[in-house]
């Protein structure tokens, strides 16, 4: 048995896309195979539209592949029912999606606590949530509502939320997109620490700065992984 | 804050949206409840009038046909009277197709202790009556003794109190349900009591039948036609063979009134039904739109690990809370309105309008509550279902 906690095998995601004068099938991700091991931080880079988010979402079970298979923690996602997949996602995977994902009806700290409380009793998660917010430098905003936060602060909140359940797999889609250098380093440092304590981390990024944290870099182009190193 | 507390929190945090939805639901339940009450009140009014028409045929003196307003005396209890020989009763009973007959006796009071207006006194024969007694039995189940009267609802005096008619002291034993017609101003008694009243009036010298023996007269004969016989054939037969009387098909006499009521209640029913449908549609659209608007929020919950079931639970619980508040509000306001304006509606419509009993009102309230409780949550559940047909990742792409 190898140490891969995420296994992606020959995965394709096909969309039907209309262009100006034709309509055709189009593979956003095409026959991709890759894996993630415990304790490593892997960076996923590539041009806009190359299929990074699509691949990450398939690993998260948020997008179902057209072909191929995805396994996380030994479970083939396509074989799980909705309850099983949801539970796996909650217990094992920490996701920082691309774009805005705050729940505006909850305070910052409640946003961070919510995934934990979905399947677990309230046993001191508040302390961990505040600790995470502190590591990300926004613990003073804990009782604010998301509408009062800047884009970068919201992003940091969603990173804290992804870490709240101590996930085995962390999937972060451009987590440093709207952060300054200092915060970018802080976030990457936290993700690196998570990897050091045994998680498998996949980070989609444009930043060159990220390279120094990565154990491996995967480069995508037109839906394929074209470079691995 | 876990998923169980999320619905209440969402409602609180979006107070404006919540209030709007509550008002919308309240409107729907108001219309379902109010509409049911109005339509049923009209139908009650109609059927209480129809109960008066228990007879298929009413036989009156031929002279009365031209001289009095039969319809209003016989059906609506407008004070008035006419008499004919009581031998008529057996003669009518002997006609072909007649199943049963029962005489009725009318007397109008000039003045009575109870009332500023003349009161129509209707005497029935307890032995044979089939048209009035079933109706009286709804409020008074024992036999009518001598000098016992059952009073229409507008007659002053509680059960047990005495009224003097032509010097004869009578006891009110019961009050009748409202009919919405001038029968509410009438009193009912046994034929023996009525004959005593006639004698009383003769003693006071105000009788118009000074020369008649009260024991040998009747005012009308109520006829029930046997099964298998045509009512109008029996009417023709009586009119052809009996000189002194005039037989009227009671339906024909009242078809004007009954038709207009039936028409009105149908129109109002249809109107309300379409209002309910409209309100339900608006509600479904509102809840569906809200669901659409919140797709991203719901997708985020799924990203964090909420199952389809858990998400639908949150969404449906939210709209159940909203619907319960709205339904309650709507029913309470409607009940208040019926209570406050029922009388006004009655007099404004000029139709027999009988507000249903508390039990039935409770059923309507429940109905309105259930309808309102179903529309919103069903719409929400549907949008939650629709949401789960799409990849969560796809929804996150929508901006
Ligand atoms: N639901 C969809 N229908 C059609 N095309 C889609 C759909 N989702 C993604 N695509 C296409 O698939 C391609 C890959 O998209 P994806 O979001 O994975 O790119 P990306 O590498 O994450 O880009 P970016 O760096 O800009 O976020 C794009 O060309 C996009 O237009
Ligand atoms: Mg992307």
XYZ file of C-alpha atoms and ligand atoms in Angstrom:
660
model
C 0.000 0.000 0.000
C 1.366 3.406 -0.887
C 0.829 6.512 1.178
C -1.466 8.208 -1.321
C -4.489 9.652 0.383
C -5.877 11.139 -2.833
C -5.793 9.119 -6.061
C -6.976 10.546 -9.331
C -6.996 8.093 -12.227
C -7.618 8.979 -15.856
C -10.117 11.620 -14.942
C -11.922 13.620 -17.603
C -14.548 16.301 -17.186
C -16.390 17.014 -20.387
C -18.626 19.994 -20.963
C -20.859 20.783 -23.859
C -19.980 24.252 -24.928
C -21.531 26.593 -27.433
C -19.232 28.946 -29.241
C -20.258 31.570 -31.753
C -20.739 29.292 -34.714
C -20.517 25.774 -33.335
C -21.400 23.701 -30.345
C -19.144 20.902 -29.259
C -17.887 18.766 -26.433
C -14.935 20.168 -24.660
C -12.763 18.599 -21.977
C -12.061 21.006 -19.114
C -9.957 18.258 -17.589
C -8.637 15.540 -19.857
C -7.333 12.114 -18.734
C -5.578 13.405 -15.670
C -3.909 11.064 -13.203
C -2.225 12.287 -10.051
C -2.045 11.567 -6.360
C -1.393 13.280 -3.063
C 0.467 11.774 -0.156
C 0.137 12.526 3.500
C 2.407 15.291 4.630
C 3.055 16.908 1.268
C 2.103 20.300 -0.066
C 1.514 20.225 -3.789
C 1.075 23.306 -5.857
C -1.167 23.301 -8.915
C -0.376 26.011 -11.432
C -1.427 26.840 -14.947
C -3.054 29.459 -17.103
C -6.543 30.661 -16.461
C -8.993 28.181 -17.903
C -6.527 25.307 -17.858
C -8.797 23.235 -15.594
C -7.278 23.728 -12.146
C -10.513 24.495 -10.328
C -12.313 21.730 -12.160
C -9.724 19.179 -11.059
C -9.752 20.432 -7.486
C -13.553 20.335 -7.361
C -13.546 16.755 -8.620
C -11.190 15.753 -5.798
C -13.534 17.519 -3.371
C -16.530 15.621 -4.762
C -18.140 18.910 -5.776
C -17.989 18.063 -9.482
C -18.506 14.529 -10.748
C -16.018 13.367 -13.390
C -17.281 12.286 -16.779
C -14.695 9.515 -16.885
C -12.091 8.107 -14.549
C -12.100 7.754 -10.807
C -11.238 9.777 -7.736
C -10.486 8.195 -4.358
C -10.018 10.058 -1.099
C -8.917 8.228 2.030
C -9.529 4.944 0.258
C -13.114 5.768 -0.716
C -14.076 6.008 -4.374
C -16.164 9.136 -4.432
C -18.420 7.987 -7.276
C -19.465 4.966 -5.239
C -20.577 6.917 -2.188
C -24.148 8.056 -1.698
C -24.857 11.682 -0.924
C -24.846 11.219 2.842
C -21.575 9.311 2.725
C -19.901 11.768 0.403
C -21.084 14.746 2.461
C -19.765 13.167 5.622
C -16.423 12.324 4.031
C -16.138 15.870 2.779
C -16.895 17.247 6.203
C -14.639 14.905 8.170
C -11.691 14.455 5.852
C -11.488 17.337 3.381
C -10.950 21.010 4.061
C -11.976 23.080 1.062
C -11.221 26.698 0.244
C -13.262 27.250 -2.922
C -12.452 29.862 -5.501
C -14.474 33.033 -5.030
C -16.673 34.290 -2.259
C -18.045 31.618 0.087
C -18.855 33.309 3.377
C -22.197 32.614 5.020
C -23.434 36.141 5.557
C -25.931 35.270 8.268
C -23.225 34.010 10.595
C -20.477 35.842 12.429
C -16.915 35.129 11.397
C -16.340 32.767 14.293
C -19.657 30.980 13.653
C -18.656 30.554 10.011
C -15.510 28.801 11.189
C -17.336 26.656 13.745
C -20.238 25.565 11.534
C -18.585 22.663 9.644
C -17.297 21.228 12.908
C -20.730 21.385 14.548
C -22.461 19.728 11.592
C -21.421 16.281 12.759
C -19.871 16.825 16.167
C -20.904 18.048 19.600
C -19.769 21.466 20.740
C -16.674 20.465 22.686
C -14.493 23.519 22.746
C -14.497 24.288 19.015
C -14.823 27.969 19.862
C -11.292 27.959 21.270
C -9.878 26.245 18.187
C -11.782 28.603 15.886
C -10.379 31.654 17.664
C -6.909 30.133 17.599
C -7.150 29.628 13.813
C -8.446 33.161 13.343
C -5.566 34.391 15.469
C -3.033 32.544 13.331
C -4.554 34.282 10.314
C -4.519 37.650 12.051
C -8.284 38.238 12.136
C -9.256 37.086 15.636
C -10.322 40.638 16.448
C -12.995 40.296 13.753
C -14.431 37.088 15.237
C -17.772 38.614 16.196
C -18.173 40.646 13.005
C -20.441 39.621 10.169
C -18.835 38.853 6.790
C -20.374 41.976 5.229
C -18.029 44.027 7.410
C -14.870 42.270 6.168
C -12.525 43.018 3.275
C -11.932 40.520 0.469
C -8.637 39.393 1.953
C -10.121 39.036 5.425
C -12.949 36.914 4.021
C -10.446 34.698 2.257
C -8.551 34.179 5.478
C -11.804 33.369 7.229
C -12.568 30.662 4.686
C -9.084 29.205 5.196
C -9.684 29.052 8.942
C -13.035 27.363 8.225
C -11.381 24.779 5.979
C -8.985 23.890 8.792
C -11.592 23.761 11.560
C -12.181 20.000 11.347
C -8.477 19.059 11.174
C -8.857 17.620 7.690
C -6.620 14.923 6.209
C -6.830 16.587 2.814
C -6.781 20.338 2.232
C -7.843 21.676 -1.139
C -7.304 25.397 -1.518
C -8.264 27.187 -4.732
C -6.248 30.401 -4.956
C -6.249 30.961 -1.193
C -3.847 33.859 -1.520
C -5.522 35.506 -4.491
C -6.339 38.798 -2.839
C -3.733 38.849 -0.089
C -0.661 41.016 0.355
C 2.802 39.491 0.587
C 2.825 39.271 4.347
C -0.554 37.527 4.530
C 0.313 35.306 1.588
C 3.304 34.058 3.523
C 1.226 33.622 6.671
C -1.383 31.560 4.815
C 1.175 29.422 3.016
C 2.984 28.939 6.325
C -0.205 27.670 7.942
C -0.863 25.286 5.053
C 2.743 24.098 5.245
C 2.295 23.460 8.975
C -0.852 21.467 8.272
C 1.126 19.350 5.820
C 3.904 18.947 8.343
C 1.395 17.530 10.801
C 0.268 14.928 8.280
C -2.290 16.460 5.945
C -2.099 16.286 2.179
C -2.392 19.818 0.799
C -3.190 20.862 -2.760
C -2.953 24.576 -3.477
C -4.000 26.217 -6.712
C -2.021 29.380 -7.159
C -0.571 31.926 -9.496
C 2.030 33.144 -6.998
C 5.635 32.393 -7.696
C 6.223 32.948 -3.990
C 4.403 29.720 -3.311
C 7.104 27.699 -5.024
C 9.358 27.805 -2.017
C 6.703 26.098 0.138
C 5.801 23.386 -2.353
C 7.064 19.836 -2.196
C 5.906 19.324 -5.768
C 4.469 21.501 -8.495
C 1.926 20.296 -11.042
C 1.403 22.408 -14.124
C -1.796 22.181 -16.124
C -2.473 23.280 -19.656
C -5.651 22.763 -21.646
C -6.985 20.244 -19.163
C -3.869 18.095 -18.910
C -1.024 17.907 -16.425
C 1.917 18.812 -18.593
C 4.660 19.075 -16.048
C 5.337 17.490 -12.730
C 8.265 18.321 -10.519
C -24.502 27.713 15.938
C -25.184 24.362 14.292
C -27.535 23.374 11.472
C -30.466 23.082 13.858
C -30.183 26.686 14.929
C -29.375 27.956 11.459
C -32.987 28.438 10.219
C -34.053 30.704 13.073
C -30.807 32.627 12.751
C -31.257 33.081 8.998
C -34.771 34.416 9.561
C -33.619 36.816 12.224
C -30.708 38.083 10.152
C -33.005 38.765 7.184
C -35.848 40.353 9.090
C -37.135 42.309 6.080
C -37.383 39.268 3.863
C -38.894 37.258 6.710
C -41.585 39.840 7.416
C -42.470 40.024 3.732
C -42.904 36.269 3.517
C -44.890 36.133 6.747
C -47.267 38.787 5.413
C -47.620 36.888 2.149
C -48.447 33.653 3.941
C -50.823 35.537 6.226
C -52.603 36.877 3.156
C -53.049 33.393 1.753
C -54.397 31.917 4.961
C -56.613 34.974 5.422
C -58.171 34.340 2.033
C -58.563 30.620 2.522
C -60.132 31.082 5.934
C -62.176 34.197 5.197
C -63.284 32.793 1.862
C -64.425 29.522 3.339
C -66.353 31.332 6.030
C -68.102 33.664 3.582
C -69.023 30.910 1.149
C -70.214 28.591 3.896
C -72.182 31.347 5.561
C -74.022 31.923 2.311
C -74.603 28.218 1.851
C -75.819 27.909 5.424
C -78.206 30.770 4.819
C -79.443 29.076 1.708
C -79.914 25.685 3.264
C -81.690 27.080 6.293
C -84.073 28.681 3.870
C -84.350 25.404 2.041
C -85.171 23.638 5.275
C -88.271 25.815 5.265
C -89.049 24.249 1.943
C -89.246 20.767 3.424
C -92.647 20.554 1.786
C -92.821 19.893 -1.929
C -96.170 21.608 -2.254
C -97.930 24.184 -0.136
C -101.692 24.394 -0.348
C -103.264 27.737 0.534
C -106.797 29.154 0.295
C -107.545 30.195 -3.272
C -108.514 33.622 -2.013
C -105.108 34.115 -0.431
C -103.415 33.663 -3.761
C -104.444 37.024 -5.034
C -104.783 38.976 -1.836
C -101.553 38.312 -0.027
C -97.897 38.003 -0.676
C -97.764 34.254 -0.269
C -94.085 33.863 -0.704
C -93.104 36.230 2.013
C -95.697 34.965 4.498
C -95.111 31.268 3.965
C -91.390 31.254 3.484
C -90.010 34.298 5.091
C -92.385 34.711 7.984
C -93.676 38.147 7.090
C -96.642 38.764 9.357
C -99.921 37.855 7.652
C -102.591 35.223 7.806
C -105.357 33.461 5.944
C -107.523 30.532 6.822
C -109.537 27.761 5.231
C -111.639 24.883 6.430
C -109.677 22.076 8.076
C -111.550 19.445 6.096
C -109.185 20.431 3.290
C -106.338 18.592 5.058
C -107.908 15.159 4.603
C -109.036 15.949 1.096
C -105.533 16.892 0.074
C -104.164 13.828 1.797
C -106.470 11.672 -0.301
C -105.153 12.945 -3.625
C -103.083 10.624 -5.714
C -99.311 10.965 -5.192
C -99.526 12.662 -1.816
C -97.384 10.912 0.748
C -97.939 13.018 3.824
C -99.613 16.249 4.785
C -99.369 18.595 7.712
C -101.419 21.694 8.452
C -99.918 24.999 9.505
C -101.600 27.904 11.190
C -100.649 31.545 10.955
C -101.473 34.483 13.118
C -99.939 37.916 13.103
C -99.767 39.741 16.383
C -100.729 43.341 16.474
C -98.538 44.079 19.384
C -96.818 41.973 21.966
C -94.792 42.556 25.073
C -91.659 41.545 23.282
C -91.639 43.403 20.114
C -92.036 46.717 18.481
C -92.986 45.093 15.172
C -95.828 42.717 14.481
C -94.725 39.140 14.996
C -95.720 36.232 12.826
C -96.888 33.283 14.897
C -96.661 29.945 13.116
C -98.527 26.988 14.554
C -97.529 23.501 13.584
C -99.194 20.176 14.156
C -96.633 18.256 16.209
C -98.208 14.940 15.156
C -97.688 15.382 11.448
C -95.232 18.209 10.962
C -92.221 17.460 8.795
C -91.088 20.838 7.570
C -90.634 23.042 10.622
C -89.986 20.680 13.477
C -86.741 19.209 12.159
C -85.446 22.724 12.071
C -86.746 23.588 15.535
C -85.303 20.336 16.825
C -81.872 21.736 16.212
C -82.392 24.055 19.138
C -85.233 22.407 21.069
C -85.534 18.664 21.167
C -88.556 18.136 23.402
C -92.176 18.335 22.324
C -93.824 21.701 22.232
C -96.239 21.822 25.160
C -99.254 24.063 25.409
C -98.280 27.742 25.521
C -94.682 26.851 24.786
C -93.152 28.876 22.028
C -89.906 28.657 20.156
C -88.727 32.124 19.199
C -86.799 33.346 16.194
C -83.473 34.807 17.075
C -84.564 38.424 16.879
C -87.356 38.037 19.403
C -86.371 39.628 22.692
C -86.402 37.346 25.701
C -84.259 34.506 26.887
C -85.527 30.942 27.127
C -87.725 30.717 30.200
C -89.123 34.211 29.898
C -92.799 34.923 29.279
C -94.473 36.788 26.459
C -98.071 37.944 26.333
C -99.854 37.407 22.992
C -103.495 38.529 22.843
C -103.693 38.151 26.615
C -102.312 34.622 26.575
C -99.104 34.122 28.495
C -96.594 32.021 26.607
C -93.198 30.723 27.651
C -90.182 30.924 25.404
C -88.658 27.454 25.602
C -85.957 27.927 23.054
C -84.455 30.346 20.580
C -83.800 29.346 17.018
C -80.624 29.685 15.013
C -80.408 32.702 12.830
C -81.790 32.231 9.325
C -80.981 35.608 7.889
C -84.652 36.032 6.850
C -87.687 37.526 8.548
C -88.317 34.081 10.033
C -85.930 35.385 12.640
C -88.772 37.662 13.704
C -91.337 34.844 13.954
C -92.328 32.504 16.768
C -93.401 28.888 16.506
C -95.823 26.926 18.625
C -98.124 23.916 18.514
C -101.476 24.218 16.775
C -103.236 23.990 20.142
C -101.343 26.999 21.441
C -102.063 28.911 18.267
C -105.770 28.200 18.532
C -105.706 29.572 22.078
C -104.097 32.713 20.729
C -106.815 33.019 18.089
C -109.436 32.691 20.806
C -107.553 35.317 22.791
C -107.682 37.673 19.854
C -111.384 36.998 19.387
C -111.926 37.860 23.053
C -110.131 41.144 22.530
C -112.266 41.727 19.469
C -109.369 42.164 17.107
C -109.786 38.993 15.178
C -110.528 38.981 11.494
C -112.184 35.612 11.797
C -114.810 36.536 14.305
C -117.177 34.179 12.627
C -114.823 31.186 12.401
C -114.308 28.442 14.908
C -110.572 28.267 15.527
C -110.856 24.514 15.875
C -111.939 24.005 12.311
C -109.505 26.124 10.377
C -106.026 25.789 8.945
C -103.843 28.269 7.064
C -101.831 26.001 4.813
C -101.358 22.350 4.132
C -97.771 21.246 3.634
C -97.525 18.344 1.220
C -94.793 15.810 0.722
C -95.062 14.036 -2.640
C -94.539 10.274 -2.683
C -91.510 8.905 -4.455
C -92.115 8.216 -8.096
C -94.646 10.973 -8.491
C -94.039 14.179 -10.310
C -94.506 17.226 -8.071
C -96.043 19.381 -10.767
C -98.498 16.594 -11.700
C -99.729 16.548 -8.116
C -99.962 20.355 -8.120
C -102.049 20.276 -11.311
C -104.225 17.523 -9.922
C -105.029 19.490 -6.766
C -105.624 22.728 -8.621
C -107.921 20.982 -11.087
C -110.009 19.063 -8.588
C -110.143 21.238 -5.508
C -111.986 24.496 -6.032
C -111.240 26.443 -2.908
C -107.541 25.962 -2.661
C -104.460 26.802 -4.567
C -101.501 24.443 -4.632
C -98.049 25.899 -5.171
C -94.873 24.032 -5.812
C -92.676 25.408 -3.086
C -89.635 25.264 -5.299
C -91.313 27.429 -7.875
C -92.316 29.881 -5.257
C -88.797 30.250 -3.992
C -86.786 29.550 -7.047
C -86.236 33.258 -7.433
C -84.718 33.614 -3.992
C -82.920 30.304 -4.023
C -81.444 30.782 -7.464
C -80.088 34.186 -6.680
C -78.485 32.927 -3.516
C -77.092 29.852 -5.180
C -75.759 32.036 -7.992
C -74.185 34.479 -5.602
C -72.561 31.788 -3.525
C -71.185 30.097 -6.641
C -69.751 33.359 -7.915
C -68.223 34.149 -4.574
C -66.904 30.611 -4.275
C -65.225 30.788 -7.663
C -63.839 34.210 -6.841
C -62.326 33.021 -3.619
C -61.020 29.824 -5.150
C -59.177 31.834 -7.789
C -57.848 34.159 -5.112
C -56.502 31.170 -3.205
C -54.870 29.829 -6.304
C -53.381 33.231 -7.007
C -52.116 33.607 -3.455
C -50.686 30.088 -3.513
C -48.938 30.804 -6.810
C -47.494 34.053 -5.471
C -46.310 32.195 -2.411
C -44.701 29.414 -4.408
C -43.021 31.962 -6.672
C -41.775 33.964 -3.701
C -40.312 30.936 -1.956
C -38.841 29.617 -5.185
C -37.265 32.990 -5.962
C -35.840 33.119 -2.491
C -34.401 29.647 -3.041
C -32.819 30.782 -6.323
C -31.364 33.867 -4.744
C -29.786 31.752 -2.051
C -28.271 29.060 -4.289
C -24.751 30.095 -3.450
C -25.420 30.110 0.265
C -26.834 26.595 0.006
C -23.915 25.426 -2.141
C -21.481 26.676 0.514
C -23.292 24.602 3.139
C -22.829 21.587 0.866
C -19.131 22.376 0.440
C -18.805 22.347 4.215
C -20.323 18.875 4.315
C -24.089 19.303 4.709
C -25.905 16.434 3.017
C -28.801 17.029 0.648
C -31.090 15.899 3.405
C -29.589 18.215 5.980
C -29.775 21.144 3.574
C -33.428 20.467 2.719
C -34.004 20.197 6.450
C -32.631 23.707 6.972
C -34.564 25.174 4.049
C -37.851 23.491 4.879
C -37.581 24.312 8.563
C -37.036 27.948 7.699
C -40.141 28.129 5.577
C -42.131 26.125 8.107
C -41.348 28.749 10.725
C -42.291 31.553 8.336
C -45.445 29.736 7.251
C -46.542 28.947 10.786
C -46.197 32.586 11.802
C -47.962 33.794 8.672
C -50.738 31.225 8.861
C -51.393 32.013 12.481
C -51.436 35.734 11.805
C -53.740 35.333 8.805
C -56.209 33.087 10.600
C -56.324 35.306 13.663
C -56.884 38.433 11.593
C -59.535 36.677 9.486
C -61.312 35.349 12.563
C -61.243 38.851 14.021
C -62.619 40.280 10.795
C -65.422 37.722 10.615
C -66.267 38.415 14.228
C -66.190 42.188 13.798
C -67.742 42.554 10.351
C -69.954 39.459 10.068
C -73.032 41.491 10.914
C -72.106 44.248 8.477
C -71.566 41.721 5.714
C -74.934 40.168 6.473
C -76.835 43.381 6.125
C -74.747 44.631 3.212
C -75.306 41.494 1.183
C -79.011 41.391 1.883
C -78.749 37.636 1.646
C -79.282 34.967 4.228
C -75.834 34.780 5.763
C -75.194 32.401 8.621
C -71.742 32.341 10.122
C -70.857 28.714 10.814
C -70.513 27.288 14.278
C -67.284 27.380 16.241
C -66.476 23.759 15.399
C -66.724 24.391 11.692
C -64.792 27.650 12.030
C -62.043 25.671 13.720
C -62.004 23.254 10.801
C -61.628 26.168 8.362
C -58.885 27.676 10.481
C -57.121 24.340 10.394
C -57.627 24.072 6.645
C -56.221 27.554 6.063
C -53.348 26.756 8.367
C -52.558 23.520 6.564
C -52.783 25.076 3.076
C -50.480 27.908 4.114
C -48.143 25.471 5.830
C -47.861 23.383 2.674
C -47.377 25.977 -0.080
C -44.166 27.619 1.132
C -42.346 24.582 2.488
C -43.271 22.565 -0.619
C -41.831 25.300 -2.829
C -38.703 25.456 -0.685
C -38.270 21.701 -0.690
C -38.660 21.717 -4.464
C -35.998 24.373 -4.936
C -33.680 22.494 -2.596
C -34.262 19.360 -4.679
C -33.650 21.245 -7.897
C -30.448 22.603 -6.417
C -29.104 19.138 -5.808
C -29.558 18.126 -9.430
C -26.635 20.389 -10.335
C -23.007 19.879 -9.325
C -22.166 22.000 -6.314
C -19.032 23.167 -8.103
C -21.230 24.447 -10.895
C -23.285 26.601 -8.523
C -20.133 28.059 -7.010
C -19.232 29.327 -10.486
C -22.441 31.348 -10.683
C -21.987 34.866 -9.513
N -19.948 24.163 -16.271
C -19.129 24.442 -17.297
N -19.603 24.477 -18.560
C -18.804 24.752 -19.587
N -17.534 25.015 -19.461
C -16.976 25.009 -18.229
C -17.760 24.717 -17.082
N -16.947 24.779 -16.009
C -15.724 25.096 -16.467
N -15.742 25.235 -17.787
C -14.587 25.542 -18.598
O -13.545 24.671 -18.252
C -12.323 25.337 -18.347
C -11.550 25.139 -17.061
O -12.170 25.874 -16.035
P -11.515 26.020 -14.618
O -12.390 26.856 -13.796
O -11.179 24.672 -14.127
O -10.186 26.814 -14.966
P -9.088 27.357 -13.963
O -7.826 26.726 -14.389
O -9.524 27.178 -12.570
O -9.065 28.893 -14.315
P -8.814 30.148 -13.344
O -7.367 30.170 -13.050
O -9.236 31.307 -14.143
O -9.634 29.937 -12.135
C -12.618 26.780 -18.644
O -12.334 27.025 -20.001
C -14.066 26.937 -18.352
O -14.660 27.853 -19.253
Mg -10.051 28.389 -11.018
